[in-house]
């Protein structure tokens, strides 16, 4: 998946004359819907899960450095930005703390473990105060949905109220990027109904583009055309 992503970005950049295209290379550590670092190596009964996950993480860093991190490497022109996704605000703090010089961004996911909105905001606020000067931090207004795992936590159907909630969350936590519910779903392909109007309303309330859309693969291609205009600064694509 690493090289497939880098190659696709490189080919896109060549087609449109982009010199150094950026791409966030995302992985999850202990995310309940899917631990991606755990899939790097084969596990057997009795293995130390923490050690094996960390080995998978290190292998990913080494691979990126080999094929795009050194001058003369195949994908050197691609700016690959390692991202730690869905990192639990408490249990996985040690991961981004230990590898803070390797990650460009981290999603501090305090929406996990059925935490309340208040608990979510308070936890992320503390993390931003400690690490915000060292790494770009993404937060989630609510728990995003994942196909076959769980549905998104519902806040409100009213876009104006929702946009106000997003503004309050960003103001309290100080996050650089925010995940909001726009109809997409993790691990799904091309069937979701993207809420462009809500995205625009949230961006208007925030005053600048800072939305991250999770589950980008679930949005039909024709609906993705308005992402940039709607204030989406990054969207995640699930590569199997």
GROMACS .gro file of C-alpha atoms in nm:
model
  240
    1UNK     CA    1   0.000   0.000   0.000
    2UNK     CA    2   0.286   0.241   0.076
    3UNK     CA    3   0.433   0.228  -0.273
    4UNK     CA    4   0.091   0.216  -0.439
    5UNK     CA    5   0.002   0.544  -0.270
    6UNK     CA    6   0.333   0.712  -0.346
    7UNK     CA    7   0.322   0.602  -0.710
    8UNK     CA    8  -0.034   0.727  -0.755
    9UNK     CA    9   0.056   1.066  -0.606
   10UNK     CA   10   0.369   1.090  -0.818
   11UNK     CA   11   0.178   1.009  -1.138
   12UNK     CA   12  -0.092   1.261  -1.048
   13UNK     CA   13   0.172   1.527  -0.987
   14UNK     CA   14   0.342   1.456  -1.319
   15UNK     CA   15   0.011   1.483  -1.503
   16UNK     CA   16  -0.076   1.819  -1.347
   17UNK     CA   17   0.272   1.969  -1.320
   18UNK     CA   18   0.303   1.961  -0.940
   19UNK     CA   19   0.667   1.964  -0.832
   20UNK     CA   20   0.645   1.832  -0.475
   21UNK     CA   21   0.302   1.680  -0.406
   22UNK     CA   22   0.225   1.621  -0.036
   23UNK     CA   23   0.050   1.309   0.090
   24UNK     CA   24  -0.031   1.199   0.442
   25UNK     CA   25   0.081   0.840   0.496
   26UNK     CA   26  -0.151   0.722   0.770
   27UNK     CA   27  -0.137   0.428   1.007
   28UNK     CA   28  -0.325   0.320   1.318
   29UNK     CA   29  -0.169   0.166   1.625
   30UNK     CA   30  -0.431   0.022   1.859
   31UNK     CA   31  -0.748   0.152   1.693
   32UNK     CA   32  -1.040  -0.075   1.779
   33UNK     CA   33  -1.169  -0.086   1.420
   34UNK     CA   34  -0.831  -0.189   1.275
   35UNK     CA   35  -0.469  -0.184   1.394
   36UNK     CA   36  -0.271  -0.130   1.074
   37UNK     CA   37   0.074  -0.162   1.229
   38UNK     CA   38  -0.033  -0.502   1.362
   39UNK     CA   39  -0.090  -0.620   1.005
   40UNK     CA   40   0.271  -0.558   0.896
   41UNK     CA   41   0.397  -0.886   1.040
   42UNK     CA   42   0.232  -1.221   1.104
   43UNK     CA   43   0.125  -1.277   1.462
   44UNK     CA   44   0.124  -1.609   1.641
   45UNK     CA   45  -0.029  -1.707   1.977
   46UNK     CA   46   0.179  -1.580   2.265
   47UNK     CA   47   0.337  -1.288   2.077
   48UNK     CA   48   0.392  -0.964   2.267
   49UNK     CA   49   0.131  -0.747   2.092
   50UNK     CA   50   0.284  -0.417   2.202
   51UNK     CA   51   0.630  -0.515   2.082
   52UNK     CA   52   0.504  -0.652   1.750
   53UNK     CA   53   0.293  -0.342   1.685
   54UNK     CA   54   0.591  -0.119   1.752
   55UNK     CA   55   0.803  -0.328   1.516
   56UNK     CA   56   0.537  -0.277   1.248
   57UNK     CA   57   0.545   0.097   1.309
   58UNK     CA   58   0.924   0.114   1.283
   59UNK     CA   59   0.916  -0.094   0.964
   60UNK     CA   60   0.680   0.160   0.810
   61UNK     CA   61   0.912   0.449   0.895
   62UNK     CA   62   1.209   0.260   0.753
   63UNK     CA   63   1.025   0.181   0.429
   64UNK     CA   64   0.926   0.545   0.380
   65UNK     CA   65   1.279   0.662   0.443
   66UNK     CA   66   1.415   0.409   0.192
   67UNK     CA   67   1.190   0.490  -0.104
   68UNK     CA   68   1.110   0.859  -0.056
   69UNK     CA   69   1.321   1.002   0.225
   70UNK     CA   70   1.663   1.008   0.065
   71UNK     CA   71   1.785   1.216  -0.227
   72UNK     CA   72   1.785   1.002  -0.537
   73UNK     CA   73   1.521   0.762  -0.406
   74UNK     CA   74   1.233   0.668  -0.636
   75UNK     CA   75   0.971   0.892  -0.476
   76UNK     CA   76   1.195   1.164  -0.337
   77UNK     CA   77   0.984   1.438  -0.500
   78UNK     CA   78   0.677   1.328  -0.301
   79UNK     CA   79   0.646   1.491   0.039
   80UNK     CA   80   0.528   1.198   0.250
   81UNK     CA   81   0.391   1.312   0.586
   82UNK     CA   82   0.360   1.025   0.838
   83UNK     CA   83   0.032   1.042   1.027
   84UNK     CA   84  -0.077   0.850   1.338
   85UNK     CA   85  -0.452   0.801   1.308
   86UNK     CA   86  -0.709   0.732   1.580
   87UNK     CA   87  -0.453   0.734   1.859
   88UNK     CA   88  -0.631   0.700   2.193
   89UNK     CA   89  -0.579   1.015   2.398
   90UNK     CA   90  -0.459   0.819   2.701
   91UNK     CA   91  -0.340   0.471   2.602
   92UNK     CA   92  -0.133   0.578   2.301
   93UNK     CA   93   0.021   0.902   2.419
   94UNK     CA   94   0.351   0.717   2.455
   95UNK     CA   95   0.349   0.636   2.082
   96UNK     CA   96   0.349   0.990   1.948
   97UNK     CA   97   0.565   1.107   2.239
   98UNK     CA   98   0.835   0.851   2.160
   99UNK     CA   99   0.816   0.904   1.783
  100UNK     CA  100   0.733   1.273   1.777
  101UNK     CA  101   1.022   1.344   1.540
  102UNK     CA  102   0.893   1.084   1.295
  103UNK     CA  103   0.526   1.182   1.275
  104UNK     CA  104   0.412   1.498   1.099
  105UNK     CA  105   0.059   1.479   1.235
  106UNK     CA  106  -0.142   1.283   1.490
  107UNK     CA  107  -0.514   1.235   1.538
  108UNK     CA  108  -0.564   1.242   1.913
  109UNK     CA  109  -0.887   1.045   1.929
  110UNK     CA  110  -1.058   1.114   2.261
  111UNK     CA  111  -1.393   1.008   2.115
  112UNK     CA  112  -1.301   0.642   2.174
  113UNK     CA  113  -1.420   0.433   2.471
  114UNK     CA  114  -1.761   0.605   2.468
  115UNK     CA  115  -1.622   0.923   2.622
  116UNK     CA  116  -1.862   1.214   2.648
  117UNK     CA  117  -1.817   1.528   2.438
  118UNK     CA  118  -1.690   1.710   2.746
  119UNK     CA  119  -1.437   1.438   2.827
  120UNK     CA  120  -1.326   1.439   2.464
  121UNK     CA  121  -1.263   1.814   2.458
  122UNK     CA  122  -1.091   1.823   2.797
  123UNK     CA  123  -0.852   1.541   2.710
  124UNK     CA  124  -0.758   1.686   2.370
  125UNK     CA  125  -0.709   2.031   2.522
  126UNK     CA  126  -0.450   1.890   2.763
  127UNK     CA  127  -0.269   1.707   2.484
  128UNK     CA  128  -0.255   2.020   2.267
  129UNK     CA  129  -0.111   2.218   2.559
  130UNK     CA  130   0.172   1.964   2.595
  131UNK     CA  131   0.248   1.869   2.234
  132UNK     CA  132   0.087   2.138   2.017
  133UNK     CA  133   0.416   2.320   1.957
  134UNK     CA  134   0.585   2.005   1.830
  135UNK     CA  135   0.331   1.829   1.607
  136UNK     CA  136   0.015   1.904   1.408
  137UNK     CA  137  -0.281   1.774   1.609
  138UNK     CA  138  -0.615   1.659   1.473
  139UNK     CA  139  -0.918   1.608   1.694
  140UNK     CA  140  -1.262   1.453   1.641
  141UNK     CA  141  -1.579   1.634   1.735
  142UNK     CA  142  -1.752   1.295   1.768
  143UNK     CA  143  -1.675   0.929   1.712
  144UNK     CA  144  -1.665   0.864   1.334
  145UNK     CA  145  -1.848   0.564   1.189
  146UNK     CA  146  -1.676   0.248   1.066
  147UNK     CA  147  -1.839   0.000   0.829
  148UNK     CA  148  -1.929  -0.320   1.012
  149UNK     CA  149  -1.799  -0.184   1.345
  150UNK     CA  150  -1.997   0.112   1.476
  151UNK     CA  151  -2.203   0.415   1.375
  152UNK     CA  152  -2.105   0.776   1.428
  153UNK     CA  153  -2.216   0.933   1.755
  154UNK     CA  154  -2.511   1.159   1.679
  155UNK     CA  155  -2.498   1.523   1.792
  156UNK     CA  156  -2.762   1.714   1.597
  157UNK     CA  157  -2.924   1.714   1.253
  158UNK     CA  158  -2.925   2.094   1.236
  159UNK     CA  159  -2.623   2.217   1.040
  160UNK     CA  160  -2.612   2.556   1.213
  161UNK     CA  161  -2.608   2.399   1.560
  162UNK     CA  162  -2.354   2.144   1.445
  163UNK     CA  163  -2.125   2.414   1.304
  164UNK     CA  164  -2.145   2.600   1.633
  165UNK     CA  165  -2.048   2.283   1.821
  166UNK     CA  166  -1.747   2.242   1.591
  167UNK     CA  167  -1.642   2.600   1.656
  168UNK     CA  168  -1.669   2.555   2.032
  169UNK     CA  169  -1.469   2.231   2.017
  170UNK     CA  170  -1.186   2.388   1.814
  171UNK     CA  171  -1.183   2.697   2.034
  172UNK     CA  172  -1.160   2.493   2.355
  173UNK     CA  173  -0.908   2.233   2.239
  174UNK     CA  174  -0.684   2.441   2.013
  175UNK     CA  175  -0.653   2.162   1.755
  176UNK     CA  176  -0.504   2.236   1.415
  177UNK     CA  177  -0.746   2.009   1.227
  178UNK     CA  178  -1.089   1.871   1.309
  179UNK     CA  179  -1.288   1.565   1.201
  180UNK     CA  180  -1.661   1.626   1.162
  181UNK     CA  181  -1.949   1.402   1.057
  182UNK     CA  182  -2.031   1.457   0.688
  183UNK     CA  183  -2.199   1.128   0.596
  184UNK     CA  184  -1.888   0.922   0.521
  185UNK     CA  185  -1.791   0.589   0.676
  186UNK     CA  186  -1.459   0.412   0.736
  187UNK     CA  187  -1.381   0.098   0.537
  188UNK     CA  188  -1.669   0.149   0.294
  189UNK     CA  189  -1.656   0.211  -0.080
  190UNK     CA  190  -1.847   0.464  -0.287
  191UNK     CA  191  -2.202   0.463  -0.154
  192UNK     CA  192  -2.224   0.735   0.115
  193UNK     CA  193  -2.414   1.062   0.074
  194UNK     CA  194  -2.169   1.346   0.138
  195UNK     CA  195  -2.311   1.650   0.322
  196UNK     CA  196  -2.149   1.937   0.134
  197UNK     CA  197  -2.377   2.197   0.290
  198UNK     CA  198  -2.270   2.101   0.642
  199UNK     CA  199  -1.902   2.111   0.548
  200UNK     CA  200  -1.942   2.463   0.410
  201UNK     CA  201  -2.134   2.576   0.717
  202UNK     CA  202  -1.868   2.437   0.952
  203UNK     CA  203  -1.589   2.604   0.754
  204UNK     CA  204  -1.779   2.933   0.760
  205UNK     CA  205  -1.811   2.912   1.138
  206UNK     CA  206  -1.446   2.815   1.187
  207UNK     CA  207  -1.330   3.098   0.965
  208UNK     CA  208  -1.079   2.890   0.769
  209UNK     CA  209  -1.043   2.545   0.607
  210UNK     CA  210  -0.943   2.288   0.869
  211UNK     CA  211  -1.175   1.991   0.818
  212UNK     CA  212  -1.042   1.636   0.785
  213UNK     CA  213  -1.286   1.393   0.627
  214UNK     CA  214  -1.252   1.030   0.733
  215UNK     CA  215  -1.386   0.755   0.513
  216UNK     CA  216  -1.317   0.937   0.186
  217UNK     CA  217  -1.343   0.610  -0.006
  218UNK     CA  218  -1.711   0.589   0.082
  219UNK     CA  219  -1.788   0.913  -0.103
  220UNK     CA  220  -1.866   0.876  -0.478
  221UNK     CA  221  -1.604   1.042  -0.699
  222UNK     CA  222  -1.849   1.295  -0.842
  223UNK     CA  223  -1.922   1.424  -0.490
  224UNK     CA  224  -1.554   1.460  -0.404
  225UNK     CA  225  -1.515   1.742  -0.655
  226UNK     CA  226  -1.632   2.007  -0.405
  227UNK     CA  227  -1.409   1.901  -0.114
  228UNK     CA  228  -1.160   2.186  -0.146
  229UNK     CA  229  -1.430   2.449  -0.190
  230UNK     CA  230  -1.613   2.311   0.113
  231UNK     CA  231  -1.315   2.358   0.343
  232UNK     CA  232  -1.182   2.002   0.354
  233UNK     CA  233  -0.807   2.029   0.387
  234UNK     CA  234  -0.740   1.654   0.389
  235UNK     CA  235  -0.945   1.341   0.329
  236UNK     CA  236  -0.856   0.984   0.413
  237UNK     CA  237  -0.875   0.704   0.158
  238UNK     CA  238  -0.884   0.341   0.265
  239UNK     CA  239  -0.633   0.132   0.075
  240UNK     CA  240  -0.687  -0.237   0.139
   0.00000   0.00000   0.00000
